Coordinates of C-alpha atoms in Angstrom, one line a residue:
M112 CA -229.6 -84.2 115.0
A113 CA -232.1 -81.4 115.6
V114 CA -235.6 -82.1 114.3
P115 CA -235.6 -79.8 110.6
R116 CA -238.5 -76.5 110.1
L117 CA -241.1 -78.2 108.7
V118 CA -241.8 -77.5 104.9
R119 CA -245.4 -78.2 102.5
R120 CA -245.4 -80.1 99.7
T121 CA -246.5 -81.2 96.9
A122 CA -246.2 -84.9 96.9
L123 CA -244.3 -87.6 94.5
T124 CA -245.4 -90.6 93.8
L125 CA -243.9 -94.6 92.3
G126 CA -246.0 -93.2 89.1
T127 CA -244.8 -89.0 88.5
V128 CA -240.7 -90.6 87.3
M129 CA -240.6 -89.6 84.3
A130 CA -239.8 -91.5 81.7
L131 CA -239.7 -89.1 78.5
A132 CA -239.2 -90.9 74.9
A133 CA -236.3 -93.0 74.4
P134 CA -233.4 -91.6 72.0
A135 CA -232.4 -93.8 69.1
A136 CA -229.7 -95.6 69.1
P137 CA -226.3 -94.4 68.9
A138 CA -225.0 -95.4 65.4
L139 CA -220.7 -96.8 65.8
A140 CA -218.3 -94.8 66.3
T141 CA -215.7 -95.0 63.1
G142 CA -212.8 -93.1 64.2
A143 CA -210.7 -93.1 67.3
P144 CA -212.2 -95.3 70.3
S145 CA -212.8 -92.3 74.0
G146 CA -211.9 -95.1 76.9
S147 CA -212.3 -98.6 77.4
V148 CA -213.4 -100.8 79.6
D149 CA -211.5 -104.6 80.8
F150 CA -214.0 -106.7 82.9
R151 CA -211.2 -109.3 83.3
S152 CA -209.3 -106.7 84.9
G153 CA -210.7 -107.1 88.9
L154 CA -210.1 -104.1 91.0
Q155 CA -212.4 -104.1 95.0
P156 CA -214.7 -105.8 95.1
I157 CA -218.7 -104.4 96.1
D158 CA -220.6 -105.1 99.3
G159 CA -222.8 -103.0 98.4
F160 CA -224.5 -99.7 98.4
G161 CA -227.4 -98.6 102.3
F162 CA -229.1 -96.0 104.0
A163 CA -230.1 -95.9 107.7
Q164 CA -233.0 -94.5 109.5
P165 CA -232.3 -93.9 113.1
F166 CA -233.3 -91.6 115.5
Q167 CA -237.4 -92.8 115.4
R168 CA -237.0 -92.3 111.0
A169 CA -237.0 -95.8 110.8
S170 CA -241.1 -95.0 112.7
L171 CA -241.3 -92.1 110.6
M172 CA -241.6 -94.2 107.6
R173 CA -244.2 -96.9 109.5
G174 CA -246.4 -94.0 109.8
T175 CA -245.7 -92.5 113.3
P176 CA -246.7 -88.8 112.6
A177 CA -244.0 -85.8 112.9
P178 CA -243.7 -83.3 115.5
G179 CA -246.1 -81.2 115.1
N180 CA -248.1 -84.1 113.0
T181 CA -251.3 -84.9 112.8
E182 CA -251.6 -87.8 110.5
G183 CA -248.5 -90.3 109.5
L184 CA -248.0 -91.8 107.1
P185 CA -250.9 -94.9 105.9
P186 CA -249.5 -98.0 104.6
A187 CA -249.8 -97.6 101.1
K188 CA -247.6 -95.3 100.8
Q189 CA -245.1 -96.3 103.3
R190 CA -245.4 -99.6 100.6
E191 CA -244.3 -96.7 97.3
V192 CA -241.3 -95.4 100.4
L193 CA -240.3 -99.1 100.5
D194 CA -239.7 -100.2 96.8
L195 CA -238.3 -96.7 96.2
L196 CA -235.2 -97.0 98.5
L197 CA -235.2 -101.7 98.6
S198 CA -236.6 -102.3 95.0
R199 CA -234.5 -104.0 92.0
D200 CA -237.5 -103.1 89.9
K201 CA -239.3 -99.8 91.2
G202 CA -236.6 -98.0 92.9
A203 CA -233.1 -98.0 94.3
G204 CA -232.1 -101.8 95.1
L205 CA -230.4 -100.6 98.4
S206 CA -228.8 -103.8 99.9
I207 CA -227.2 -102.0 103.4
L208 CA -229.3 -101.0 106.2
R209 CA -227.5 -99.5 108.6
L210 CA -229.0 -99.6 112.5
G211 CA -228.5 -96.9 115.3
I212 CA -228.1 -98.2 118.6
G213 CA -229.4 -96.4 121.7
S214 CA -228.5 -94.8 124.4
S215 CA -230.5 -92.5 125.2
A216 CA -233.0 -93.4 128.4
D217 CA -236.1 -92.6 125.9
S218 CA -237.8 -92.8 123.3
V219 CA -238.6 -88.9 122.2
Y220 CA -237.9 -88.3 118.9
D221 CA -234.4 -87.8 117.5
H222 CA -233.2 -89.7 120.5
M223 CA -232.5 -94.0 120.6
R224 CA -233.2 -95.7 123.4
T225 CA -231.2 -97.6 125.3
I226 CA -231.3 -101.9 125.5
Q227 CA -230.1 -101.0 129.3
P228 CA -231.1 -97.6 131.0
T229 CA -230.7 -97.9 134.3
D230 CA -227.3 -98.6 136.0
P231 CA -226.6 -102.0 137.1
G232 CA -224.5 -101.1 140.2
G233 CA -221.6 -100.9 137.8
P234 CA -219.5 -102.4 135.6
D235 CA -219.2 -105.8 137.6
A236 CA -223.2 -106.4 138.2
P237 CA -225.3 -108.1 136.6
P238 CA -227.1 -106.5 133.4
K239 CA -230.7 -105.1 133.6
Y240 CA -231.4 -106.0 129.7
E241 CA -234.9 -104.0 128.1
W242 CA -235.6 -105.3 125.2
D243 CA -239.2 -103.2 123.1
G244 CA -238.5 -105.2 120.2
D245 CA -238.8 -102.3 118.1
D246 CA -236.0 -99.8 118.5
G247 CA -237.4 -96.8 116.6
G248 CA -238.6 -98.4 114.2
Q249 CA -235.5 -100.6 112.9
V250 CA -237.3 -103.5 114.4
W251 CA -239.9 -103.2 111.7
L252 CA -237.8 -102.2 109.1
A253 CA -234.5 -104.7 108.8
K254 CA -237.6 -107.1 109.0
Q255 CA -238.6 -105.4 106.2
A256 CA -235.7 -104.6 104.2
K257 CA -234.7 -108.3 104.7
A258 CA -237.7 -109.0 103.0
Y259 CA -236.6 -107.5 99.8
G260 CA -233.1 -109.6 100.1
V261 CA -231.1 -107.4 102.9
K262 CA -228.4 -109.8 104.1
R263 CA -225.7 -106.9 105.7
F264 CA -227.4 -105.1 108.6
Y265 CA -225.2 -103.0 110.2
A266 CA -224.9 -102.1 113.7
D267 CA -223.6 -99.2 115.9
A268 CA -222.9 -97.3 118.4
W269 CA -223.5 -93.8 118.9
S270 CA -222.5 -93.4 122.4
A271 CA -222.3 -95.7 125.7
P272 CA -225.3 -94.9 128.1
G273 CA -224.2 -92.2 130.2
Y274 CA -223.5 -94.2 133.1
M275 CA -220.6 -95.8 131.7
K276 CA -218.5 -92.2 130.7
D277 CA -217.0 -90.4 132.5
N278 CA -219.1 -87.3 131.8
G279 CA -222.2 -89.5 133.3
T280 CA -224.1 -87.9 129.7
D281 CA -225.2 -89.8 126.8
A282 CA -224.9 -86.6 124.6
N283 CA -221.7 -84.5 124.7
G284 CA -218.9 -86.2 124.2
G285 CA -217.2 -88.1 127.1
T286 CA -215.5 -91.0 127.2
L287 CA -216.2 -94.2 128.4
C288 CA -215.0 -95.7 131.7
G289 CA -211.4 -98.1 132.1
L290 CA -209.9 -96.6 128.5
S291 CA -206.9 -94.7 129.2
G292 CA -206.2 -91.6 130.4
T293 CA -210.0 -91.5 132.1
T294 CA -210.3 -92.1 135.0
C295 CA -214.2 -92.7 137.0
A296 CA -215.4 -93.7 140.4
S297 CA -217.4 -96.1 139.2
G298 CA -215.2 -98.0 137.8
D299 CA -213.7 -99.8 134.2
W300 CA -216.8 -100.2 131.9
R301 CA -215.1 -100.5 128.9
Q302 CA -216.2 -105.1 129.1
A303 CA -220.0 -104.1 130.2
Y304 CA -219.9 -102.2 127.2
A305 CA -218.0 -104.7 125.1
N306 CA -221.0 -107.2 126.5
Y307 CA -223.4 -104.5 126.0
L308 CA -222.8 -104.0 122.4
V309 CA -223.3 -107.9 122.0
Q310 CA -226.5 -108.4 123.5
Y311 CA -227.7 -106.1 121.6
A312 CA -227.2 -108.1 118.7
R313 CA -228.7 -111.0 120.1
F314 CA -231.9 -109.1 120.5
Y315 CA -232.0 -108.4 116.8
R316 CA -231.7 -112.1 116.6
R317 CA -234.3 -113.0 118.9
E318 CA -236.6 -110.6 116.1
G319 CA -235.3 -112.0 112.9
I320 CA -232.8 -110.4 111.4
K321 CA -228.7 -111.7 111.5
L322 CA -226.9 -108.4 112.9
T323 CA -223.4 -109.0 110.1
D324 CA -221.0 -106.1 111.2
I325 CA -221.1 -103.9 114.7
G326 CA -219.3 -101.0 115.7
F327 CA -218.8 -99.3 118.6
T328 CA -218.3 -95.6 117.6
N329 CA -219.2 -93.3 115.6
E330 CA -217.3 -89.6 115.1
P331 CA -215.7 -90.3 117.4
D332 CA -213.4 -87.0 116.9
L333 CA -216.4 -85.1 117.3
T334 CA -218.7 -83.6 120.9
V335 CA -221.7 -82.8 119.9
S336 CA -225.2 -81.7 122.0
Y337 CA -227.0 -85.3 120.7
A338 CA -225.4 -88.9 121.5
S339 CA -222.0 -88.4 121.1
M340 CA -218.4 -90.3 122.2
R341 CA -215.2 -89.6 122.5
F342 CA -212.0 -92.0 121.3
T343 CA -208.9 -91.6 120.5
P344 CA -207.2 -93.3 118.0
A345 CA -204.7 -95.0 121.0
Q346 CA -208.0 -95.7 122.5
A347 CA -209.7 -97.3 119.7
A348 CA -207.1 -100.0 119.0
E349 CA -207.6 -100.5 122.5
F350 CA -210.3 -101.4 123.5
I351 CA -210.8 -102.7 119.9
K352 CA -208.5 -106.1 121.5
I353 CA -211.6 -106.3 124.3
F354 CA -214.9 -105.6 121.6
G355 CA -213.2 -108.2 119.1
P356 CA -212.3 -111.6 121.4
T357 CA -216.0 -110.7 122.8
V358 CA -217.3 -110.3 119.6
K359 CA -215.6 -113.9 118.3
R360 CA -216.9 -115.7 122.0
S361 CA -220.6 -114.3 120.9
G362 CA -220.7 -116.5 118.0
L363 CA -222.9 -114.4 116.4
G364 CA -221.1 -114.4 113.7
M365 CA -220.9 -110.2 113.6
K366 CA -217.6 -107.8 111.7
V367 CA -216.2 -105.7 113.4
A368 CA -216.3 -102.3 112.2
C369 CA -214.2 -99.6 113.4
C370 CA -214.6 -96.3 113.6
D371 CA -217.2 -94.5 111.3
V372 CA -214.8 -90.7 111.9
A373 CA -216.7 -87.2 111.0
G374 CA -214.1 -87.0 108.3
W375 CA -212.0 -89.0 105.4
T376 CA -208.4 -87.5 107.0
G377 CA -209.5 -88.5 110.2
Q378 CA -210.5 -91.6 109.8
Q379 CA -207.1 -92.1 107.5
E380 CA -205.0 -91.9 111.5
Y381 CA -207.9 -94.1 113.2
T382 CA -207.0 -96.9 110.2
A383 CA -203.5 -96.6 110.5
A384 CA -203.0 -96.8 114.2
I385 CA -205.4 -100.6 114.4
E386 CA -203.5 -101.2 111.7
A387 CA -200.2 -100.3 114.0
D388 CA -201.5 -102.7 116.4
P389 CA -201.7 -106.1 115.8
Q390 CA -203.9 -107.6 118.1
A391 CA -206.7 -105.1 117.2
A392 CA -205.6 -105.1 113.5
K393 CA -207.1 -108.9 112.9
W394 CA -210.5 -108.6 115.0
V395 CA -211.6 -105.1 112.9
A396 CA -212.8 -106.9 109.2
T397 CA -214.5 -103.5 107.7
H398 CA -212.6 -100.0 108.0
T399 CA -215.7 -96.8 108.5
G400 CA -215.3 -93.5 107.2
H401 CA -217.5 -90.2 107.0
P402 CA -216.7 -87.3 104.3
Y403 CA -218.4 -84.6 106.0
V404 CA -215.0 -82.5 107.9
S405 CA -212.9 -83.6 105.4
P406 CA -213.9 -85.5 101.2
V407 CA -212.5 -88.8 100.5
T408 CA -209.2 -87.3 98.8
G409 CA -207.4 -91.0 99.1
P410 CA -207.8 -94.6 100.0
L411 CA -207.5 -95.8 103.6
P412 CA -204.4 -97.6 104.8
T413 CA -205.3 -100.9 105.0
E414 CA -205.5 -104.8 102.4
R415 CA -209.2 -105.1 104.3
H416 CA -212.8 -104.0 103.8
V417 CA -213.0 -99.5 103.5
W418 CA -216.8 -99.1 103.7
M419 CA -217.7 -94.7 103.0
S420 CA -221.1 -95.2 106.1
E421 CA -222.8 -92.1 106.1
W422 CA -222.8 -89.1 104.6
S423 CA -225.3 -86.4 103.2
P424 CA -224.7 -82.1 101.7
N425 CA -224.9 -80.2 103.5
G426 CA -228.1 -78.0 102.7
T427 CA -230.7 -75.0 104.0
T428 CA -233.6 -76.3 102.2
W429 CA -235.8 -79.4 100.9
N430 CA -234.6 -79.9 97.5
E431 CA -235.4 -82.1 94.7
N432 CA -233.4 -81.3 91.2
W433 CA -230.7 -83.0 89.6
D434 CA -228.4 -80.2 89.3
D435 CA -228.9 -76.9 90.6
G436 CA -225.5 -76.1 91.5
S437 CA -226.6 -76.3 95.4
G438 CA -224.1 -78.9 95.5
Y439 CA -226.7 -81.0 97.3
D440 CA -228.7 -81.8 95.0
G441 CA -228.7 -85.7 92.2
F442 CA -226.0 -84.7 90.4
T443 CA -223.6 -83.5 93.2
I444 CA -224.5 -87.0 94.9
A445 CA -223.3 -88.8 92.0
E446 CA -220.5 -87.7 91.8
D447 CA -219.5 -88.4 95.1
I448 CA -220.6 -92.2 94.3
H449 CA -217.9 -92.1 91.8
R450 CA -215.3 -90.0 93.5
T451 CA -215.7 -92.4 95.9
L452 CA -215.8 -95.5 94.5
T453 CA -212.1 -95.0 93.0
T454 CA -210.8 -92.6 94.4
G455 CA -211.1 -94.1 97.8
N456 CA -211.3 -97.6 97.2
A457 CA -214.1 -98.5 98.8
N458 CA -216.2 -101.0 99.2
A459 CA -218.9 -100.0 100.6
Y460 CA -221.0 -96.8 99.9
V461 CA -224.2 -96.2 102.8
F462 CA -226.1 -92.9 102.8
W463 CA -227.6 -91.4 105.8
F464 CA -231.2 -90.9 106.5
G465 CA -233.0 -92.8 103.5
A466 CA -236.3 -91.0 104.4
S467 CA -236.9 -88.0 107.0
I468 CA -238.8 -84.7 107.7
G469 CA -238.5 -80.6 106.7
A470 CA -235.2 -80.1 105.1
T471 CA -234.0 -82.6 105.1
R472 CA -230.9 -83.6 102.7
G473 CA -232.3 -87.8 102.7
L474 CA -233.2 -88.9 99.3
I475 CA -236.9 -88.9 100.1
Q476 CA -239.2 -86.3 102.5
L477 CA -241.9 -86.7 104.3
D478 CA -244.5 -85.0 104.5
G479 CA -247.3 -86.1 106.6
A480 CA -249.1 -88.2 105.0
N481 CA -247.8 -87.6 101.7
Y482 CA -243.5 -87.7 100.4
N483 CA -241.7 -85.6 98.0
V484 CA -238.4 -87.7 95.8
S485 CA -235.8 -85.8 95.6
K486 CA -233.5 -86.9 92.2
R487 CA -230.9 -88.2 94.9
L488 CA -232.1 -91.4 95.2
W489 CA -232.4 -91.3 92.1
A490 CA -227.9 -90.5 91.8
L491 CA -228.2 -93.5 94.0
A492 CA -230.7 -96.4 92.6
A493 CA -228.3 -96.0 89.6
Y494 CA -226.0 -97.6 91.1
G495 CA -227.3 -99.8 94.1
R496 CA -230.1 -101.4 92.1
F497 CA -228.0 -102.2 89.6
I498 CA -224.1 -103.4 91.2
R499 CA -225.1 -105.9 93.4
P500 CA -223.2 -107.0 96.4
G501 CA -220.6 -109.3 95.8
A502 CA -220.0 -107.6 92.5
T503 CA -216.1 -106.7 91.2
R504 CA -215.2 -103.0 90.2
V505 CA -213.0 -103.8 86.8
S506 CA -210.2 -100.8 84.5
A507 CA -212.1 -98.6 82.5
T508 CA -210.9 -95.7 81.0
A509 CA -212.1 -92.0 79.4
T510 CA -209.9 -90.0 77.3
D511 CA -212.4 -87.5 77.4
P512 CA -211.7 -85.8 81.0
A513 CA -215.3 -85.0 81.6
L514 CA -217.0 -88.2 81.7
K515 CA -216.4 -90.3 85.1
L516 CA -216.7 -93.9 84.0
T517 CA -216.6 -96.9 85.8
A518 CA -217.3 -100.6 85.6
Y519 CA -218.3 -103.4 87.3
R520 CA -218.4 -108.0 86.8
N521 CA -221.6 -108.9 89.0
A522 CA -221.5 -112.2 90.4
D523 CA -224.6 -113.5 88.3
G524 CA -222.7 -112.5 84.5
T525 CA -224.7 -109.3 84.1
K526 CA -222.4 -106.3 84.0
V527 CA -222.2 -102.4 84.2
V528 CA -221.1 -99.6 82.9
E529 CA -221.7 -96.1 85.1
I530 CA -220.4 -92.7 82.9
L531 CA -221.0 -89.6 84.7
N532 CA -221.0 -86.8 81.5
T533 CA -219.7 -84.2 83.5
A534 CA -219.9 -81.3 80.1
T535 CA -222.8 -79.2 79.3
T536 CA -223.0 -80.9 75.9
R537 CA -224.5 -84.0 74.0
T538 CA -221.4 -86.7 74.0
Q539 CA -221.1 -89.8 72.8
A540 CA -219.0 -92.2 74.8
A541 CA -217.1 -94.9 72.2
L542 CA -215.5 -97.4 74.2
T543 CA -213.7 -100.6 73.6
L544 CA -214.1 -103.5 75.4
D545 CA -211.9 -105.6 76.3
R546 CA -214.4 -108.7 74.6
P547 CA -217.5 -108.8 72.3
A548 CA -220.5 -107.4 74.2
L549 CA -223.4 -110.5 74.7
G550 CA -226.6 -110.7 75.6
R551 CA -228.4 -107.9 75.9
V552 CA -227.2 -104.3 75.5
T553 CA -230.3 -101.5 78.3
S554 CA -229.1 -98.1 78.9
Y555 CA -230.3 -95.8 81.7
L556 CA -230.5 -92.6 81.6
T557 CA -230.9 -90.1 84.9
D558 CA -230.6 -86.8 84.5
G559 CA -232.9 -83.0 84.9
E560 CA -235.8 -85.4 82.6
H561 CA -235.6 -88.3 83.5
S562 CA -235.5 -90.5 86.9
L563 CA -233.6 -94.2 86.3
A564 CA -235.9 -94.3 82.3
K565 CA -234.5 -97.3 79.5
T566 CA -233.3 -95.9 77.2
G567 CA -232.2 -96.8 73.8
A568 CA -229.0 -95.9 74.5
A569 CA -226.4 -97.7 74.1
R570 CA -225.9 -100.7 71.0
A571 CA -222.7 -102.4 70.7
H572 CA -220.9 -104.5 67.9
G573 CA -218.2 -107.1 69.0
K574 CA -215.8 -104.9 71.0
R575 CA -217.2 -101.9 70.7
L576 CA -219.7 -100.4 72.9
A577 CA -220.9 -96.9 71.8
V578 CA -223.0 -94.6 74.0
D579 CA -225.2 -91.6 73.8
L580 CA -224.5 -89.0 77.0
A581 CA -226.6 -86.4 77.5
P582 CA -225.5 -83.3 79.1
R583 CA -224.9 -83.5 82.5
S584 CA -225.9 -86.3 83.4
L585 CA -225.8 -90.5 83.9
T586 CA -226.0 -93.2 82.1
T587 CA -225.7 -96.3 83.2
V588 CA -225.2 -99.4 80.5
V589 CA -226.0 -103.1 81.9
L590 CA -224.4 -105.6 79.4
G591 CA -226.1 -109.5 79.3
R592 CA -229.3 -108.2 80.8

């Protein structure tokens, strides 16, 4: 996690979100329908949409100046950034917060401090836990998220402390002592590491935050210069058989997640190894993968829930554009969300940094006392604000290959249709619904000039829904609200 070069830009505020004059409601097409939606059907349930702020990024959101800067985000701007990420009225309404479990002995920028910085004297010695009540600003952020209504908190570890590993440091890979194929003079640290992770959750419970999901590894297939630790698929299954019962005995009610592999294809291998071991499989509630090394090309081989638990696009500059062909603009994110939910049948989509500094590919760029907003945020907001935890993805098809269509049934009775028009021309979707639309029909447009702006682009009559679609745009239609 190298600190990127700082980029100075004019700050955006909530008031700068553009809402141009809404187009007139489209006439209902009289020809053949261009697609259909069956809200009575049921595909995968949706756990939510989220983001992460480990490695001191939560501290930046709380106003700590970035390295090389003399001022941080003032309280009023902190609230605006929180609204952009968490508010269902003003922002993305994100419902999952991913937390980083630290392994470093210090709290410098780009490190996450461990709750046990000193070797207690071996794996069987009484632990020497330390808790500062802050956790790099993550406790503050978790409390803020809870106040916005977030109920899903996923804590994940990048590494064990160095003294628990065969390389003696929390960075540069290495393996947990005691795993098959690993020999350490200090002994077997597997149970001590499981206890350590549970203690982290207990500290959060003390702060009023109930962790709902917990993982023990992040990108176990990579060795990098920052916090990292290797597990093979077989070693992951081995450790789960220790970790799962430890989590169960804690009484904290958490779900075990694994394995946050850097590539989706790699995660398929880890999931397959766990599913092949009945004693391991029963403990894993959620299989988690990242599409950095390889993209989402199919579902993971499990009947358990699946999360895309971390991704942001590669790139060399801060980008606020919607559709510029860079591969890290807003349209790229919208396409990735669609692919993850359809091709991957994922139950959740968790972006990487919500806010960071410099040439970040996060959603928001923090810039001293100001901040800037990327269209990436509004692509995620189009889904996160309206598709709520407990929703169900339903069957939706489009005859026009330029239209990428998904639909969802929320637990509160509202229905959501997401239409990504990949064509460079304006068109209309004429959709047949499984039953007459009831209640209000509201549409929201996200494109180069609009950021989730309410429009009059959708009209329903009986079982017909007509939606006017701008070129290269994402249109969100909410029925019954």
